[in-house]
CSV table of C-alpha atoms and ligand atoms in Angstrom, one decimal:
chain,number,residue,atom,x,y,z
A,1,MET,CA,-75.8,106.5,-85.4
A,2,SER,CA,-76.9,109.8,-87.9
A,3,ARG,CA,-76.9,113.1,-85.1
A,4,THR,CA,-79.1,116.0,-86.0
A,5,PRO,CA,-76.1,118.7,-86.7
A,6,ARG,CA,-76.8,121.7,-84.7
A,7,ARG,CA,-76.8,125.4,-84.3
A,8,ILE,CA,-74.9,126.6,-81.4
A,9,LEU,CA,-73.8,130.0,-79.1
A,10,ILE,CA,-70.9,129.5,-77.2
A,11,THR,CA,-70.5,132.1,-75.0
A,12,GLY,CA,-67.9,132.9,-73.6
A,13,GLY,CA,-64.9,131.6,-76.0
A,14,ALA,CA,-62.3,133.6,-76.3
A,15,GLY,CA,-62.0,132.6,-73.1
A,16,PHE,CA,-59.5,129.2,-71.3
A,17,ILE,CA,-62.2,126.4,-70.6
A,18,GLY,CA,-64.0,128.5,-73.5
A,19,SER,CA,-62.3,128.1,-76.5
A,20,ASN,CA,-61.2,124.2,-75.7
A,21,PHE,CA,-64.6,123.6,-75.8
A,22,VAL,CA,-65.4,125.5,-79.1
A,23,HIS,CA,-61.9,123.8,-79.8
A,24,HIS,CA,-63.5,120.7,-79.2
A,25,TRP,CA,-67.1,120.9,-80.7
A,26,CYS,CA,-64.8,122.0,-84.0
A,27,ASP,CA,-63.2,118.7,-84.4
A,28,ARG,CA,-65.7,116.6,-83.0
A,29,TYR,CA,-68.7,118.0,-84.8
A,30,PRO,CA,-67.8,119.8,-87.9
A,31,GLN,CA,-70.8,120.4,-89.7
A,32,ASP,CA,-73.0,122.0,-87.0
A,33,ARG,CA,-72.3,126.0,-87.5
A,34,ILE,CA,-70.8,128.1,-84.4
A,35,VAL,CA,-71.2,131.3,-83.1
A,36,VAL,CA,-68.7,132.3,-80.2
A,37,LEU,CA,-69.9,135.9,-78.4
A,38,ASP,CA,-67.8,137.1,-75.8
A,39,ALA,CA,-67.0,141.0,-74.6
A,40,LEU,CA,-63.9,140.4,-75.1
A,41,THR,CA,-62.6,141.4,-71.0
A,42,TYR,CA,-59.5,140.9,-69.9
A,43,ALA,CA,-59.7,137.7,-70.1
A,44,GLY,CA,-61.1,137.2,-73.1
A,45,ASN,CA,-58.2,136.3,-76.3
A,46,ARG,CA,-59.5,136.0,-80.4
A,47,GLU,CA,-55.7,134.0,-80.3
A,48,ASN,CA,-57.2,131.3,-78.4
A,49,LEU,CA,-59.6,131.4,-81.6
A,50,ALA,CA,-56.4,132.3,-84.7
A,51,ASP,CA,-56.5,128.8,-86.1
A,52,LEU,CA,-60.4,127.8,-86.7
A,53,GLU,CA,-61.6,131.5,-87.6
A,54,GLU,CA,-61.5,130.8,-91.8
A,55,ARG,CA,-63.4,127.7,-91.1
A,56,ALA,CA,-67.0,128.9,-93.3
A,57,ASN,CA,-68.7,128.0,-89.7
A,58,VAL,CA,-67.6,129.1,-87.6
A,59,ARG,CA,-68.7,133.0,-86.5
A,60,PHE,CA,-67.0,135.6,-84.0
A,61,VAL,CA,-69.1,137.7,-82.1
A,62,GLN,CA,-67.7,141.0,-80.0
A,63,GLY,CA,-69.6,141.7,-77.8
A,64,ASP,CA,-72.0,141.6,-74.5
A,65,ILE,CA,-73.8,139.4,-73.2
A,66,CYS,CA,-75.4,141.6,-71.2
A,67,ASP,CA,-76.5,143.5,-74.7
A,68,ARG,CA,-80.3,142.0,-75.1
A,69,VAL,CA,-80.9,143.3,-78.6
A,70,LEU,CA,-78.0,142.1,-80.1
A,71,VAL,CA,-78.6,138.4,-77.0
A,72,GLU,CA,-82.1,138.6,-79.3
A,73,ALA,CA,-80.4,139.7,-82.7
A,74,LEU,CA,-77.7,136.1,-83.1
A,75,PHE,CA,-80.8,133.4,-81.7
A,76,ARG,CA,-83.1,134.4,-84.7
A,77,GLY,CA,-80.0,135.4,-87.4
A,78,GLU,CA,-77.9,132.1,-86.2
A,79,ALA,CA,-81.3,129.6,-85.5
A,80,ILE,CA,-79.8,128.8,-82.6
A,81,ASP,CA,-80.7,125.9,-80.6
A,82,THR,CA,-78.2,125.0,-78.5
A,83,ILE,CA,-76.6,127.4,-76.5
A,84,ALA,CA,-72.9,126.5,-74.3
A,85,HIS,CA,-72.7,129.9,-71.2
A,86,PHE,CA,-69.4,129.9,-69.8
A,87,ALA,CA,-69.3,133.8,-70.5
A,88,ALA,CA,-68.1,135.4,-66.4
A,89,GLU,CA,-65.8,137.3,-64.6
A,90,SER,CA,-64.2,133.9,-63.8
A,91,HIS,CA,-61.5,135.2,-59.9
A,92,VAL,CA,-61.5,134.9,-57.0
A,93,ASP,CA,-59.3,136.8,-55.5
A,94,ARG,CA,-60.3,139.6,-58.3
A,95,SER,CA,-64.2,139.3,-56.8
A,96,ILE,CA,-62.8,140.0,-54.0
A,97,LEU,CA,-60.9,143.2,-55.2
A,98,GLY,CA,-63.8,145.0,-56.4
A,99,PRO,CA,-67.3,142.5,-57.2
A,100,ASP,CA,-69.4,144.7,-59.5
A,101,ALA,CA,-68.6,143.2,-62.7
A,102,PHE,CA,-69.0,139.8,-61.0
A,103,VAL,CA,-72.6,140.9,-60.2
A,104,ARG,CA,-73.8,142.3,-63.7
A,105,THR,CA,-71.3,139.9,-66.2
A,106,ASN,CA,-72.6,136.6,-63.7
A,107,VAL,CA,-76.1,137.3,-62.4
A,108,VAL,CA,-77.6,139.9,-64.9
A,109,GLY,CA,-76.1,138.7,-67.9
A,110,THR,CA,-77.8,135.4,-67.6
A,111,PHE,CA,-80.1,137.0,-66.3
A,112,THR,CA,-80.1,138.7,-70.6
A,113,LEU,CA,-79.7,135.4,-71.7
A,114,LEU,CA,-82.2,133.4,-70.2
A,115,GLU,CA,-85.5,135.8,-70.2
A,116,ALA,CA,-84.7,136.5,-74.9
A,117,PHE,CA,-84.0,132.7,-75.3
A,118,ARG,CA,-87.3,131.5,-72.9
A,119,GLN,CA,-88.5,134.5,-75.3
A,120,TYR,CA,-87.0,132.9,-78.8
A,121,TRP,CA,-87.6,129.4,-77.4
A,122,ASN,CA,-91.9,130.8,-77.1
A,123,THR,CA,-91.6,132.3,-80.7
A,124,MET,CA,-90.2,128.6,-82.3
A,125,GLY,CA,-93.3,126.5,-80.3
A,126,GLN,CA,-91.0,125.2,-77.1
A,127,PRO,CA,-88.6,122.9,-79.3
A,128,SER,CA,-88.3,119.8,-77.0
A,129,ASP,CA,-84.8,119.7,-78.6
A,130,TYR,CA,-82.9,123.5,-78.2
A,131,ARG,CA,-80.6,123.2,-74.7
A,132,PHE,CA,-79.7,125.5,-73.0
A,133,LEU,CA,-75.9,124.7,-70.7
A,134,HIS,CA,-75.2,126.9,-68.3
A,135,VAL,CA,-71.4,126.0,-67.1
A,136,SER,CA,-70.9,126.7,-63.4
A,137,THR,CA,-68.7,126.0,-60.6
A,138,ASP,CA,-68.4,123.7,-57.6
A,139,GLU,CA,-67.0,126.7,-55.5
A,140,VAL,CA,-71.3,127.2,-55.0
A,141,TYR,CA,-71.2,124.4,-52.6
A,142,GLY,CA,-68.8,126.9,-50.3
A,143,SER,CA,-66.0,125.0,-48.3
A,144,LEU,CA,-65.5,120.9,-47.3
A,145,GLY,CA,-64.2,120.2,-43.8
A,146,PRO,CA,-61.6,117.6,-43.3
A,147,THR,CA,-63.5,113.9,-43.7
A,148,ASP,CA,-66.6,115.5,-45.1
A,149,PRO,CA,-68.2,113.4,-48.5
A,150,ALA,CA,-67.2,115.1,-51.5
A,151,PHE,CA,-69.9,117.6,-52.8
A,152,SER,CA,-72.5,115.8,-54.4
A,153,GLU,CA,-75.6,117.6,-56.5
A,154,THR,CA,-77.6,118.2,-53.7
A,155,THR,CA,-75.1,119.3,-51.1
A,156,PRO,CA,-76.8,122.7,-50.2
A,157,TYR,CA,-75.1,126.1,-51.7
A,158,ALA,CA,-73.2,127.7,-49.7
A,159,PRO,CA,-71.4,130.5,-51.6
A,160,ASN,CA,-68.7,132.1,-49.6
A,161,SER,CA,-66.0,134.7,-52.4
A,162,PRO,CA,-68.4,136.9,-54.6
A,163,TYR,CA,-67.7,135.3,-57.7
A,164,SER,CA,-68.9,131.8,-56.5
A,165,ALA,CA,-72.5,134.3,-55.0
A,166,SER,CA,-72.7,135.8,-58.3
A,167,LYS,CA,-72.3,132.0,-59.9
A,168,ALA,CA,-74.7,130.9,-56.8
A,169,GLY,CA,-76.9,133.5,-57.7
A,170,SER,CA,-77.3,132.6,-62.0
A,171,ASP,CA,-77.8,128.3,-61.1
A,172,HIS,CA,-81.0,129.1,-59.5
A,173,LEU,CA,-82.3,131.2,-61.8
A,174,VAL,CA,-81.3,129.2,-64.7
A,175,ARG,CA,-82.6,126.4,-62.2
A,176,ALA,CA,-85.9,128.6,-61.5
A,177,TYR,CA,-86.2,129.6,-65.7
A,178,HIS,CA,-86.4,125.4,-65.9
A,179,HIS,CA,-88.6,125.4,-63.0
A,180,THR,CA,-91.4,128.1,-63.8
A,181,TYR,CA,-91.1,127.9,-67.8
A,182,GLY,CA,-89.5,124.2,-68.5
A,183,LEU,CA,-86.8,126.4,-70.1
A,184,PRO,CA,-85.0,122.7,-71.3
A,185,THR,CA,-82.0,123.7,-69.5
A,186,LEU,CA,-79.1,122.1,-67.9
A,187,ILE,CA,-76.5,123.0,-64.8
A,188,THR,CA,-72.2,121.5,-64.2
A,189,ASN,CA,-70.8,122.5,-61.9
A,190,CYS,CA,-67.0,121.7,-62.1
A,191,SER,CA,-63.9,121.2,-59.9
A,192,ASN,CA,-60.4,123.6,-61.0
A,193,ASN,CA,-59.7,123.2,-64.4
A,194,TYR,CA,-55.5,123.5,-65.6
A,195,GLY,CA,-54.4,122.9,-69.3
A,196,PRO,CA,-53.9,125.4,-72.3
A,197,PHE,CA,-55.1,129.1,-73.1
A,198,HIS,CA,-55.1,129.0,-68.9
A,199,PHE,CA,-55.0,133.2,-68.4
A,200,PRO,CA,-51.5,133.9,-65.7
A,201,GLU,CA,-53.3,135.3,-63.0
A,202,LYS,CA,-54.5,131.4,-61.9
A,203,LEU,CA,-53.2,129.9,-59.9
A,204,LEU,CA,-50.4,126.8,-62.5
A,205,PRO,CA,-49.8,128.9,-65.0
A,206,LEU,CA,-48.8,131.9,-62.5
A,207,MET,CA,-46.6,129.9,-60.9
A,208,CYS,CA,-45.2,128.4,-64.3
A,209,ILE,CA,-44.8,131.5,-65.9
A,210,ASN,CA,-43.1,132.7,-62.7
A,211,ILE,CA,-40.0,130.1,-62.2
A,212,LEU,CA,-39.5,130.5,-66.3
A,213,MET,CA,-38.7,134.4,-65.0
A,214,GLY,CA,-37.1,133.5,-62.1
A,215,LYS,CA,-39.8,135.7,-59.6
A,216,SER,CA,-41.5,133.7,-56.5
A,217,LEU,CA,-44.0,131.6,-56.0
A,218,PRO,CA,-46.4,133.1,-53.7
A,219,VAL,CA,-48.8,130.0,-51.8
A,220,TYR,CA,-51.3,131.4,-49.5
A,221,GLY,CA,-51.9,131.1,-46.4
A,222,ASP,CA,-50.4,127.6,-45.3
A,223,GLY,CA,-50.6,126.0,-48.4
A,224,GLN,CA,-53.0,122.5,-47.3
A,225,ASN,CA,-55.7,124.1,-49.1
A,226,ILE,CA,-57.2,121.5,-51.2
A,227,ARG,CA,-58.5,121.0,-54.8
A,228,ASP,CA,-60.1,119.2,-56.3
A,229,TRP,CA,-58.3,118.9,-60.6
A,230,LEU,CA,-59.8,118.4,-63.7
A,231,TYR,CA,-57.9,118.5,-67.3
A,232,VAL,CA,-59.4,120.7,-69.4
A,233,GLY,CA,-60.2,118.6,-71.8
A,234,ASP,CA,-62.2,116.4,-70.0
A,235,HIS,CA,-64.3,119.3,-68.6
A,236,CYS,CA,-65.2,120.0,-72.4
A,237,SER,CA,-66.1,115.8,-73.6
A,238,ALA,CA,-67.8,116.6,-70.0
A,239,LEU,CA,-70.1,119.2,-71.7
A,240,ASP,CA,-70.4,117.7,-74.8
A,241,VAL,CA,-71.7,114.1,-72.8
A,242,VAL,CA,-74.1,116.3,-70.4
A,243,ILE,CA,-75.5,118.9,-73.6
A,244,HIS,CA,-76.4,115.7,-75.8
A,245,ARG,CA,-77.9,113.0,-72.7
A,246,GLY,CA,-78.5,115.0,-70.6
A,247,THR,CA,-82.4,115.8,-69.0
A,248,PRO,CA,-83.5,118.7,-69.2
A,249,GLY,CA,-83.6,120.2,-65.2
A,250,GLU,CA,-81.1,118.0,-64.0
A,251,THR,CA,-77.8,119.3,-62.8
A,252,TYR,CA,-74.9,117.8,-63.5
A,253,ASN,CA,-71.4,117.7,-61.1
A,254,ILE,CA,-68.0,117.2,-63.2
A,255,GLY,CA,-64.3,115.9,-61.2
A,256,GLY,CA,-61.1,114.4,-61.9
A,257,ASN,CA,-61.2,112.6,-58.1
A,258,ASN,CA,-57.5,114.7,-57.9
A,259,GLU,CA,-57.8,115.8,-54.7
A,260,VAL,CA,-54.0,117.8,-54.3
A,261,LYS,CA,-53.0,120.6,-51.3
A,262,ASN,CA,-52.0,124.0,-53.3
A,263,ILE,CA,-48.5,123.1,-51.8
A,264,ASP,CA,-48.2,119.6,-53.4
A,265,LEU,CA,-49.0,120.7,-56.5
A,266,VAL,CA,-47.3,123.5,-56.6
A,267,HIS,CA,-44.2,121.0,-55.5
A,268,LYS,CA,-45.6,118.7,-59.1
A,269,LEU,CA,-44.5,122.2,-61.0
A,270,CYS,CA,-41.5,122.9,-59.7
A,271,ASP,CA,-40.2,119.2,-60.1
A,272,LEU,CA,-41.7,119.0,-64.2
A,273,MET,CA,-40.7,122.0,-65.0
A,274,ASP,CA,-37.0,121.3,-63.5
A,275,GLU,CA,-37.7,118.6,-65.5
A,276,LEU,CA,-38.6,119.9,-68.0
A,277,ALA,CA,-37.5,123.1,-69.0
A,278,PRO,CA,-34.0,124.0,-69.4
A,279,ASN,CA,-31.5,127.1,-68.7
A,280,LEU,CA,-34.1,128.5,-65.7
A,281,PRO,CA,-32.5,131.6,-63.8
A,282,VAL,CA,-33.1,129.2,-60.2
A,283,ARG,CA,-32.9,125.9,-59.9
A,284,PRO,CA,-34.5,123.6,-58.7
A,285,SER,CA,-37.3,125.3,-59.1
A,286,HIS,CA,-38.8,124.3,-55.6
A,287,LYS,CA,-36.6,127.9,-54.0
A,288,LEU,CA,-38.9,129.8,-55.3
A,289,ILE,CA,-42.0,129.4,-53.2
A,290,THR,CA,-42.6,131.8,-50.9
A,291,PHE,CA,-45.3,131.9,-47.6
A,292,VAL,CA,-48.3,134.9,-47.9
A,293,LYS,CA,-50.3,136.9,-46.7
A,294,ASP,CA,-53.9,134.3,-47.3
A,295,ARG,CA,-56.7,135.5,-49.4
A,296,PRO,CA,-60.0,136.4,-47.4
A,297,GLY,CA,-62.9,133.8,-47.1
A,298,HIS,CA,-59.8,131.2,-48.5
A,299,ASP,CA,-62.3,128.6,-49.6
A,300,ARG,CA,-60.2,125.2,-47.2
A,301,ARG,CA,-61.2,122.1,-49.2
A,302,TYR,CA,-63.3,121.1,-52.2
A,303,ALA,CA,-64.2,118.2,-53.8
A,304,ILE,CA,-66.5,116.8,-55.9
A,305,ASP,CA,-68.1,113.5,-56.6
A,306,ALA,CA,-69.2,112.8,-60.6
A,307,THR,CA,-70.9,109.4,-60.0
A,308,LYS,CA,-74.2,110.8,-61.7
A,309,LEU,CA,-72.4,111.9,-65.0
A,310,ARG,CA,-70.4,108.3,-65.1
A,311,THR,CA,-73.0,106.5,-64.2
A,312,GLU,CA,-76.3,107.4,-65.4
A,313,LEU,CA,-74.4,109.3,-69.1
A,314,GLY,CA,-71.2,107.0,-68.6
A,315,TRP,CA,-68.5,110.0,-68.9
A,316,THR,CA,-65.0,109.6,-68.1
A,317,PRO,CA,-61.6,111.1,-67.9
A,318,ALA,CA,-59.3,110.6,-70.5
A,319,GLN,CA,-56.0,112.5,-68.3
A,320,THR,CA,-55.0,112.2,-65.3
A,321,ILE,CA,-53.4,114.9,-62.5
A,322,ASP,CA,-50.0,113.3,-64.0
A,323,THR,CA,-50.3,113.3,-67.6
A,324,GLY,CA,-52.7,116.1,-67.7
A,325,LEU,CA,-50.2,118.2,-65.9
A,326,ARG,CA,-47.3,117.0,-68.3
A,327,GLN,CA,-49.1,118.4,-70.7
A,328,THR,CA,-49.4,121.7,-69.5
A,329,VAL,CA,-46.6,122.7,-68.9
A,330,GLN,CA,-45.1,121.8,-72.8
A,331,TRP,CA,-48.1,124.1,-73.5
A,332,TYR,CA,-46.3,126.4,-72.0
A,333,LEU,CA,-43.1,125.6,-72.7
A,334,THR,CA,-43.9,125.8,-76.8
A,335,HIS,CA,-46.1,128.5,-76.6
A,336,ARG,CA,-44.1,131.4,-74.5
A,337,ASP,CA,-45.6,133.8,-77.6
A,338,TRP,CA,-49.6,132.9,-76.3
A,339,TRP,CA,-48.4,134.4,-72.2
A,340,GLN,CA,-45.6,136.9,-73.0
A,341,PRO,CA,-47.9,139.6,-73.8
A,342,LEU,CA,-50.5,138.9,-71.5
A,343,LEU,CA,-48.6,140.3,-69.0
A,344,SER,CA,-49.3,143.7,-69.6
A,345,THR,CA,-48.6,147.0,-67.4
A,346,GLU,CA,-52.9,146.3,-66.8
A,347,TYR,CA,-51.6,142.6,-65.6
A,348,GLN,CA,-49.0,143.6,-63.5
A,349,ALA,CA,-51.1,146.2,-61.4
A,350,TYR,CA,-53.4,143.9,-60.8
A,351,TYR,CA,-50.5,141.5,-59.8
A,352,GLN,CA,-49.6,144.5,-57.5
A,353,GLN,CA,-52.5,144.8,-55.8
A,354,VAL,CA,-52.7,141.3,-54.9
A,355,TYR,CA,-49.2,140.4,-54.0
A,356,ALA,CA,-47.7,144.0,-53.0
A,357,SER,CA,-45.4,141.6,-50.1
A,358,VAL,CA,-44.0,139.5,-51.9
B,1,NAD,P1,-62.5,133.0,-68.1
B,1,NAD,O1,-61.7,133.9,-66.6
B,1,NAD,O2,-60.9,132.2,-69.0
B,1,NAD,O3,-62.8,133.6,-69.8
B,1,NAD,C1,-64.4,133.7,-69.4
B,1,NAD,C2,-64.6,134.8,-70.9
B,1,NAD,O4,-66.0,135.6,-70.6
B,1,NAD,C3,-63.6,135.4,-71.6
B,1,NAD,O5,-62.9,135.1,-72.9
B,1,NAD,C4,-64.2,136.6,-71.0
B,1,NAD,O6,-64.0,137.7,-72.3
B,1,NAD,C5,-65.9,136.2,-72.2
B,1,NAD,N1,-66.4,137.8,-70.7
B,1,NAD,C6,-66.4,138.2,-69.0
B,1,NAD,N2,-67.6,139.2,-69.0
B,1,NAD,C7,-68.6,139.2,-70.9
B,1,NAD,C8,-69.1,139.5,-70.4
B,1,NAD,N3,-70.3,141.0,-70.5
B,1,NAD,N4,-70.0,139.2,-72.4
B,1,NAD,C9,-69.3,138.9,-73.0
B,1,NAD,N5,-68.8,137.9,-72.7
B,1,NAD,C10,-67.7,138.4,-72.1
B,1,NAD,O7,-62.7,132.0,-67.4
B,1,NAD,P2,-63.1,130.4,-67.8
B,1,NAD,O8,-62.0,130.2,-66.2
B,1,NAD,O9,-62.9,129.8,-69.1
B,1,NAD,O10,-64.4,129.1,-67.1
B,1,NAD,C11,-64.8,129.9,-67.6
B,1,NAD,C12,-65.9,129.6,-67.3
B,1,NAD,O11,-66.4,128.1,-66.3
B,1,NAD,C13,-66.6,130.9,-66.1
B,1,NAD,O12,-68.7,129.9,-66.1
B,1,NAD,C14,-67.1,129.9,-64.6
B,1,NAD,O13,-67.5,130.1,-63.6
B,1,NAD,C15,-66.9,128.1,-64.6
B,1,NAD,N6,-65.6,127.1,-64.8
B,1,NAD,C16,-64.2,127.3,-64.4
B,1,NAD,C17,-63.3,126.9,-64.4
B,1,NAD,C18,-61.9,126.6,-64.0
B,1,NAD,O14,-61.2,126.4,-63.4
B,1,NAD,N7,-61.5,127.7,-65.0
B,1,NAD,C19,-64.6,125.7,-62.8
B,1,NAD,C20,-64.8,125.4,-62.7
B,1,NAD,C21,-67.2,126.7,-63.4
B,2,DAU,O1,-62.9,125.6,-58.4
B,2,DAU,C1,-63.4,126.2,-59.7
B,2,DAU,C2,-63.2,127.2,-59.8
B,2,DAU,O2,-61.6,126.7,-60.1
B,2,DAU,C3,-63.3,128.0,-60.8
B,2,DAU,O3,-64.8,128.0,-60.2
B,2,DAU,C4,-62.9,129.2,-61.0
B,2,DAU,O4,-63.6,129.9,-62.2
B,2,DAU,C5,-61.4,128.9,-60.9
B,2,DAU,O5,-61.1,130.6,-60.6
B,2,DAU,C6,-61.4,129.2,-59.6
B,2,DAU,O6,-60.9,129.3,-58.9
B,2,DAU,P1,-59.8,128.7,-57.5
B,2,DAU,O7,-60.5,130.1,-56.0
B,2,DAU,O8,-59.9,127.5,-56.9
B,2,DAU,O9,-58.6,128.7,-58.7
B,2,DAU,P2,-57.6,129.4,-58.1
B,2,DAU,O10,-55.4,129.3,-59.3
B,2,DAU,O11,-57.0,131.7,-57.7
B,2,DAU,O12,-56.3,129.0,-57.3
B,2,DAU,C7,-56.3,127.7,-57.1
B,2,DAU,C8,-55.6,127.8,-55.4
B,2,DAU,O13,-54.6,128.1,-54.5
B,2,DAU,C9,-56.2,128.5,-53.8
B,2,DAU,O14,-56.6,128.1,-52.9
B,2,DAU,C10,-55.9,130.1,-54.1
B,2,DAU,C11,-54.6,129.1,-54.4
B,2,DAU,N1,-53.6,130.7,-54.8
B,2,DAU,C12,-54.2,130.6,-55.4
B,2,DAU,C13,-53.4,132.5,-56.7
B,2,DAU,C14,-53.6,132.5,-58.1
B,2,DAU,C15,-52.1,130.2,-54.6
B,2,DAU,O15,-52.0,129.8,-53.3
B,2,DAU,N2,-50.9,131.9,-54.8
B,2,DAU,C16,-51.9,133.0,-55.5
B,2,DAU,O16,-51.4,132.8,-56.2
């Protein structure tokens, strides 16, 4: 079936998931116009898009989603019909150290995009095929007990960290803009992603890099916290399906049905590193595991019920945790030139603050 090319604005497209999504979209839809808007904070990296910037249909704009004038100019100048909104402050530990940037980008930034898009969409005659996809997180639902059912789209919000509270605030604004103004919005709430271009501060890349450097592996608390892991490529394919087939105003949960305790995941990673990485400074890697002071307010368990996405939109993930993790480890082993420069003085200062006792 023929498809009308889209003109898509991807915010946060130089970050982890955003850049994977830009690659996905470029590969799948080479006829589309792709505009990436990213402020290049510490988490944004233009290197993630280096192989795409030569393409005539791809434009990178360094800028802030809170900049209303810039956002409006991009909508009009590029005749945008689709927004995939990834830009955010995304790390829970940083939100505990300093919540201000989280409220600014996640709440005010999303509000700025919504207001600019509402005005633009009205000017264009409220086209029914325009879309505003807001990429959000399962953390807005709070924490589950060991036998609670997984989060569904109707689970009440109960965010516990400044990060998840700011994401919840943005979700509510997006929902209200559909309800009040009829804006063609979509919300997705996804579980923990892993894969290429994941910034070193997050659990899996941090552990992987520390193993390569012979540094201790800081597991928070008792290591029994559970996350539901999804390969980033599967997240991107789910977002693609939601943009093309989702119903405006709806929310879709995205998850891989891969609940794993942190300590078990770290052991799995250690085993893979022992198998795949030559010349490790410490072997077996699990000797590096160190239990450290818990994250304040640490959510115990997340689990996503993605039945709606699977049954209504026909999405299925392609990777299991074993295949996805193997690919990810191989990527980090062959991309030292990507992650080594990210271990900057600024990053070391952050690391000291969070892991002072390690
Ligand atoms: P990330 O931190 O790797 O990337 C965020 C990107 O946004 C960076 O490129 C950064 O430069 C950019 N950015 C930050 N503030 C900006 C601003 N004011 N204006 C423009 N750009 C700005 O984040 P990620 O892990 O790729 O997450 C992307 C989105 O997906 C976030 O909204 C996050 O809440 C959501 N999400 C993440 C996960 C996960 O496991 N990482 C899971 C579910 C949902
Ligand atoms: O659930 C989706 C969320 O997943 C996204 O919304 C967030 O943007 C993303 O950062 C991620 O949040 P988490 O807090 O779950 O991810 P993180 O990688 O920081 O931690 C995963 C688990 O590992 C969590 O239980 C805390 C623990 N952990 C983390 C780090 C960095 C450790 O035990 N040690 C660590 O050093």
